[in-house]
XYZ file of C-alpha atoms in Angstrom:
287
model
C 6.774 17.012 18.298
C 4.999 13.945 20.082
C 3.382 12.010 19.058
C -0.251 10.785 20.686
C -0.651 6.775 19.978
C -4.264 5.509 20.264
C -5.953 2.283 19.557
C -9.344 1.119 17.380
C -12.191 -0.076 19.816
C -13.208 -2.109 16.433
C -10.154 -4.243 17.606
C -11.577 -4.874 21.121
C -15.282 -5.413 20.491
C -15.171 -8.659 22.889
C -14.577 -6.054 26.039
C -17.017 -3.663 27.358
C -16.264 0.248 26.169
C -15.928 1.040 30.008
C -13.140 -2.372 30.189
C -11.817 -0.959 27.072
C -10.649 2.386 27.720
C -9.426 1.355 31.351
C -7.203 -1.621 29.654
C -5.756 1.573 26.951
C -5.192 3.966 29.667
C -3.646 1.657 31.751
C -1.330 0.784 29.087
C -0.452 4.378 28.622
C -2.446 5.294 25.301
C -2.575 8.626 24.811
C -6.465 8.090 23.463
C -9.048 5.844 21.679
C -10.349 5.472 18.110
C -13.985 4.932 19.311
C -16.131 2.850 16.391
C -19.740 3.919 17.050
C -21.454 0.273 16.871
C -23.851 -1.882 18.724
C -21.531 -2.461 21.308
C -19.715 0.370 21.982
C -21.897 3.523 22.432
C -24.595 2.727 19.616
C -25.235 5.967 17.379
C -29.025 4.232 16.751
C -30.253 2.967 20.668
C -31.704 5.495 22.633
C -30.722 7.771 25.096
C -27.646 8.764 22.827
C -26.617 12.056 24.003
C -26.889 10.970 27.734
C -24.813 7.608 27.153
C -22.227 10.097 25.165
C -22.299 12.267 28.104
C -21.154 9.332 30.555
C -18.428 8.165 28.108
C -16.924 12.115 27.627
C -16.689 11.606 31.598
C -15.099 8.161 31.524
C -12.614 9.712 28.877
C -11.884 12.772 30.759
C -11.328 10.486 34.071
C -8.817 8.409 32.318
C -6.723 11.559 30.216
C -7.757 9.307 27.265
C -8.628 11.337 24.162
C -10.820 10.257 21.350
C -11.446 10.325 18.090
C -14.852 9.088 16.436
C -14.644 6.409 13.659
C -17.686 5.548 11.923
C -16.355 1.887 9.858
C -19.116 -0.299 12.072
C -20.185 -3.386 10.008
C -23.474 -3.938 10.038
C -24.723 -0.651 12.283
C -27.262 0.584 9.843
C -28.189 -2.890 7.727
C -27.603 -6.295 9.086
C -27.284 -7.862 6.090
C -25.062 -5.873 4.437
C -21.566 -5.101 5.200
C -21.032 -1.205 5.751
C -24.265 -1.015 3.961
C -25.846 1.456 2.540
C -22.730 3.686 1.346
C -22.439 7.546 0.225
C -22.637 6.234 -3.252
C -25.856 3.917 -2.873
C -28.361 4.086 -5.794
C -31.284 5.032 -3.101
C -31.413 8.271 -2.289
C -33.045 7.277 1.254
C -30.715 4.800 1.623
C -27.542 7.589 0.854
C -29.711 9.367 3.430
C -29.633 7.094 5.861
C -25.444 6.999 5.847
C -25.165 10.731 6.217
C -27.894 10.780 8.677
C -25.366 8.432 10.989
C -22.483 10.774 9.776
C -24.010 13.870 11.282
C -24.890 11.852 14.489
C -21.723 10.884 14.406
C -20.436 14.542 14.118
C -22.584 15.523 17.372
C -21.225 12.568 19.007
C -17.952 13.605 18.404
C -18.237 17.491 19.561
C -20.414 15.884 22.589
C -17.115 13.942 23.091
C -14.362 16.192 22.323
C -13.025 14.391 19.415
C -11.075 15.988 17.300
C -12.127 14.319 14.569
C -14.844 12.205 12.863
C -13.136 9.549 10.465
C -15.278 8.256 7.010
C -14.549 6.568 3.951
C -16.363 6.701 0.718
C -17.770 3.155 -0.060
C -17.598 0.544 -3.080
C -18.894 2.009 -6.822
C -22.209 0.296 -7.278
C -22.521 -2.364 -10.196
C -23.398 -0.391 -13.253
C -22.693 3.370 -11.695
C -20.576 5.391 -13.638
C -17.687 7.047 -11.868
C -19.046 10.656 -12.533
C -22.329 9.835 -11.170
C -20.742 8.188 -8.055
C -18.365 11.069 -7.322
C -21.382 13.283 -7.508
C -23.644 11.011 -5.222
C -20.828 11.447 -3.265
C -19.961 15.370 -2.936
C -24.028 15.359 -2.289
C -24.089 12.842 0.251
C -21.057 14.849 2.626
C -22.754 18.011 2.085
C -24.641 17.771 5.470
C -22.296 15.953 7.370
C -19.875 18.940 6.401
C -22.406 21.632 7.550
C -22.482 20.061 10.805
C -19.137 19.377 11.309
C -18.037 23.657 10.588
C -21.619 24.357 12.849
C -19.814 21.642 15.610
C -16.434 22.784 15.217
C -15.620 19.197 14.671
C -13.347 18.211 10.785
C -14.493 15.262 8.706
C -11.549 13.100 8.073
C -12.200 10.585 5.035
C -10.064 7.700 4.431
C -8.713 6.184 1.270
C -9.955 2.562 1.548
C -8.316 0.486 -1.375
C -11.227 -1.023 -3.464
C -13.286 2.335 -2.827
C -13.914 5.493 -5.155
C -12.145 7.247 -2.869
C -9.297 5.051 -2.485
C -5.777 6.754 -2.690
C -4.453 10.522 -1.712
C -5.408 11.407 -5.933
C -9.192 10.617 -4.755
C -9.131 12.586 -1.468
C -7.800 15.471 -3.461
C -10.128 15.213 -6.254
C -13.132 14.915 -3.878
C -11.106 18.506 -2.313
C -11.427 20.067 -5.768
C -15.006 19.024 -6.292
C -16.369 20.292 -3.162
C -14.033 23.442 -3.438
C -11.985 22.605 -0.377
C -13.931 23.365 2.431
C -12.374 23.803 5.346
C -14.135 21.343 7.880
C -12.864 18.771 5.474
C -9.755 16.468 5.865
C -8.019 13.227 5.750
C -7.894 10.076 7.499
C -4.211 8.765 6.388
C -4.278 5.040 7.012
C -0.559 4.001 7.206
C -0.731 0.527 6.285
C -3.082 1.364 2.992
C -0.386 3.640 1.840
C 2.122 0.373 2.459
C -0.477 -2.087 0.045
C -1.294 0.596 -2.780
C 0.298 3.823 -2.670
C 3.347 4.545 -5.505
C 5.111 6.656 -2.488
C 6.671 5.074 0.478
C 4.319 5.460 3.524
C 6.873 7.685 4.812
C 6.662 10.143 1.627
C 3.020 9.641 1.770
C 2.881 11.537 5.118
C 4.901 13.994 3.945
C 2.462 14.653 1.006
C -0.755 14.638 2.861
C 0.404 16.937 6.003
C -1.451 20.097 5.523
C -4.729 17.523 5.468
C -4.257 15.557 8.512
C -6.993 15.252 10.791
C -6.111 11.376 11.531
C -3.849 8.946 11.521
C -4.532 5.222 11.399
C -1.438 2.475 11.816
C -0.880 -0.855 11.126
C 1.691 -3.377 9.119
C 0.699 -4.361 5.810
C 2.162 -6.032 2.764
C 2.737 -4.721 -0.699
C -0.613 -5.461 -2.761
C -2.396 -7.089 -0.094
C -5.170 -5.472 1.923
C -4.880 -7.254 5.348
C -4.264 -5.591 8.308
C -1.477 -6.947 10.423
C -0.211 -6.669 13.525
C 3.252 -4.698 14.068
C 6.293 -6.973 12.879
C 4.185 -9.206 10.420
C 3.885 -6.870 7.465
C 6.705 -4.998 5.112
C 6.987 -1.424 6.977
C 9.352 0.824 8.259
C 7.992 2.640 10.848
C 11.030 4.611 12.371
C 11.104 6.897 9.521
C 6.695 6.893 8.930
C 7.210 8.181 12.756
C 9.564 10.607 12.355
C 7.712 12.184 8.915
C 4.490 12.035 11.302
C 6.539 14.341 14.084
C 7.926 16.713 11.878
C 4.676 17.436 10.279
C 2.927 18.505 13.719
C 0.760 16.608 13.605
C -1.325 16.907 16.874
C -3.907 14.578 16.880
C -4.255 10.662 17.503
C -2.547 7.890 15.865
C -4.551 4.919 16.191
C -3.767 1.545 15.859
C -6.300 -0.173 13.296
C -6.286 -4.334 13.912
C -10.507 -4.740 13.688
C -10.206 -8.703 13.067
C -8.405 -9.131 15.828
C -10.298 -8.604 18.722
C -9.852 -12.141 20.168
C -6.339 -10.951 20.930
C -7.268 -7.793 21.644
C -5.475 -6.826 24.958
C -2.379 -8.748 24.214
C -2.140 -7.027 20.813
C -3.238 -3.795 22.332
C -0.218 -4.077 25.151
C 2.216 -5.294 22.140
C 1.460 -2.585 19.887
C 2.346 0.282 22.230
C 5.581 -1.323 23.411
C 6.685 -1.742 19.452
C 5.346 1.933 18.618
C 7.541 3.390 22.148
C 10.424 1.754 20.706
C 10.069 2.361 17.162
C 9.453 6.229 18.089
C 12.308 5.869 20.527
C 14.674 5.261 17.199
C 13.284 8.955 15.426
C 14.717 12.275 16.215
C 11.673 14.604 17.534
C 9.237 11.776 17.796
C 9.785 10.017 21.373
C 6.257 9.917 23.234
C 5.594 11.019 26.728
């Protein structure tokens, strides 16, 4: 199987989209992890569905594809970071996230992505973990309509310091909502690295049947950063093989979002180390 390497426009936010996706296709990406934010097709300015339209073309130019990420900063409150969450006490405010979720799902069928990646947010001060968990099976309930009505899966990522933050939570969200089928899992290689028990490589192997997306990184035991290939503790040989031999078809993105300033180097960097990491796995060398 081949795999399909990507990279995060969240780690290239000081280019234009357009610059963007010519600089990854020219380097030979197989696609794009598109954030929706201010700067790179903005779910919230108007015009939305004909700017979408112009970037589907720009993709389909290029032979780049695309999956939609939704981890923007400060898109829907500039004063607080990936504020309001799934679990916020406000019910408008909860609102307000899945409204942007469902965009984000039109965006993404609009697009052809094969996926729209989520995570669940930080547990409130003073919320019980019952009463998060449900704000939280409530708040994906649209975004999950729209994304079996789009034909387009909900990937949500364990994000260490979350509710949902490790493969236990995505499958205990699964059970809660009674598995539905538009919903699956954004596997974020270098989180399984800082907090998983299993090696990334078993973690992979565990969460195949779920995959809708694949994020990649280095990362150190314990430590949430995300580093660039070569400066964390990972073995990616074998995480690339177990990736192949699960079929995997969609994109695996690279995920470096503080370190734009570098972007193109690291973006031309990346893809050599990934090539030649692959080129070490039985089944897994890229096109």
């Amino acid at each position: 199987m081949t795999l399909r390497f990507g990279y995060g426009t969240n780690g290239l936010t000081d280019l234009r989209l357009d610059d963007a996706l010519g600089l990854l296709a020219d380097l030979g990406y197989d696609g794009v992890g598109l954030t929706l934010d201010h700067m790179h097709l903005d779910p919230l300015a108007p015009d939305l569905t004909e700017r979408t339209r112009r970037v589907a073309h720009r993709l389909n130019a290029l032979g780049l594809g695309v999956t939609v990420e939704t981890g923007a900063r400060y898109v829907l409150d500039p004063r607080r970071k990936h504020g309001p969450s799934l679990l916020d006490p406000d019910p408008e405010a909860r609102a307000a996230r899945t409204g942007l979720l469902v965009r984000a799902v039109e965006v993404a069928a609009g697009l052809g992505a094969h996926a729209v990646h989520c995570f669940s947010g930080i547990t409130p001060p003073d919320t019980g973990t019952d009463t998060a968990w449900q704000r939280l099976t409530g708040a994906l309930a649209p975004v999950l309509d729209a994304g079996a009505r789009e034909g387009v899966p909900l990937a949500i990522e364990p994000e260490p310091g979350h509710l949902l933050g490790t493969l236990a939570g995505f499958h205990h969200l699964r059970t809660l909502l009674g598995d539905p089928e538009p919903l699956g899992l954004t596997l974020d290689i270098g989180h399984c690295q800082c907090l998983e028990a299993a090696s990334p490589a078993d973690c992979v192997k565990e969460a195949a049947p779920w995959l809708r997306h694949v994020q990649i990184e280095d990362m150190r035991r314990g430590v949430h950063e995300h580093l660039p290939f070569g400066d964390g503790e990972i073995d990616f040989p074998p995480v690339l093989e177990a990736l192949a031999a699960t079929g995997y078809a969609g994109l695996t993105v690279v995920e470096l979002p503080r370190h734009s300033h570098a972007g193109p180097e690291l973006a031309r960097g990346s893809i050599d180390f990934l090539r030649r990491a692959a080129r070490t796995t039985d089944g897994a060398v890229p096109c």
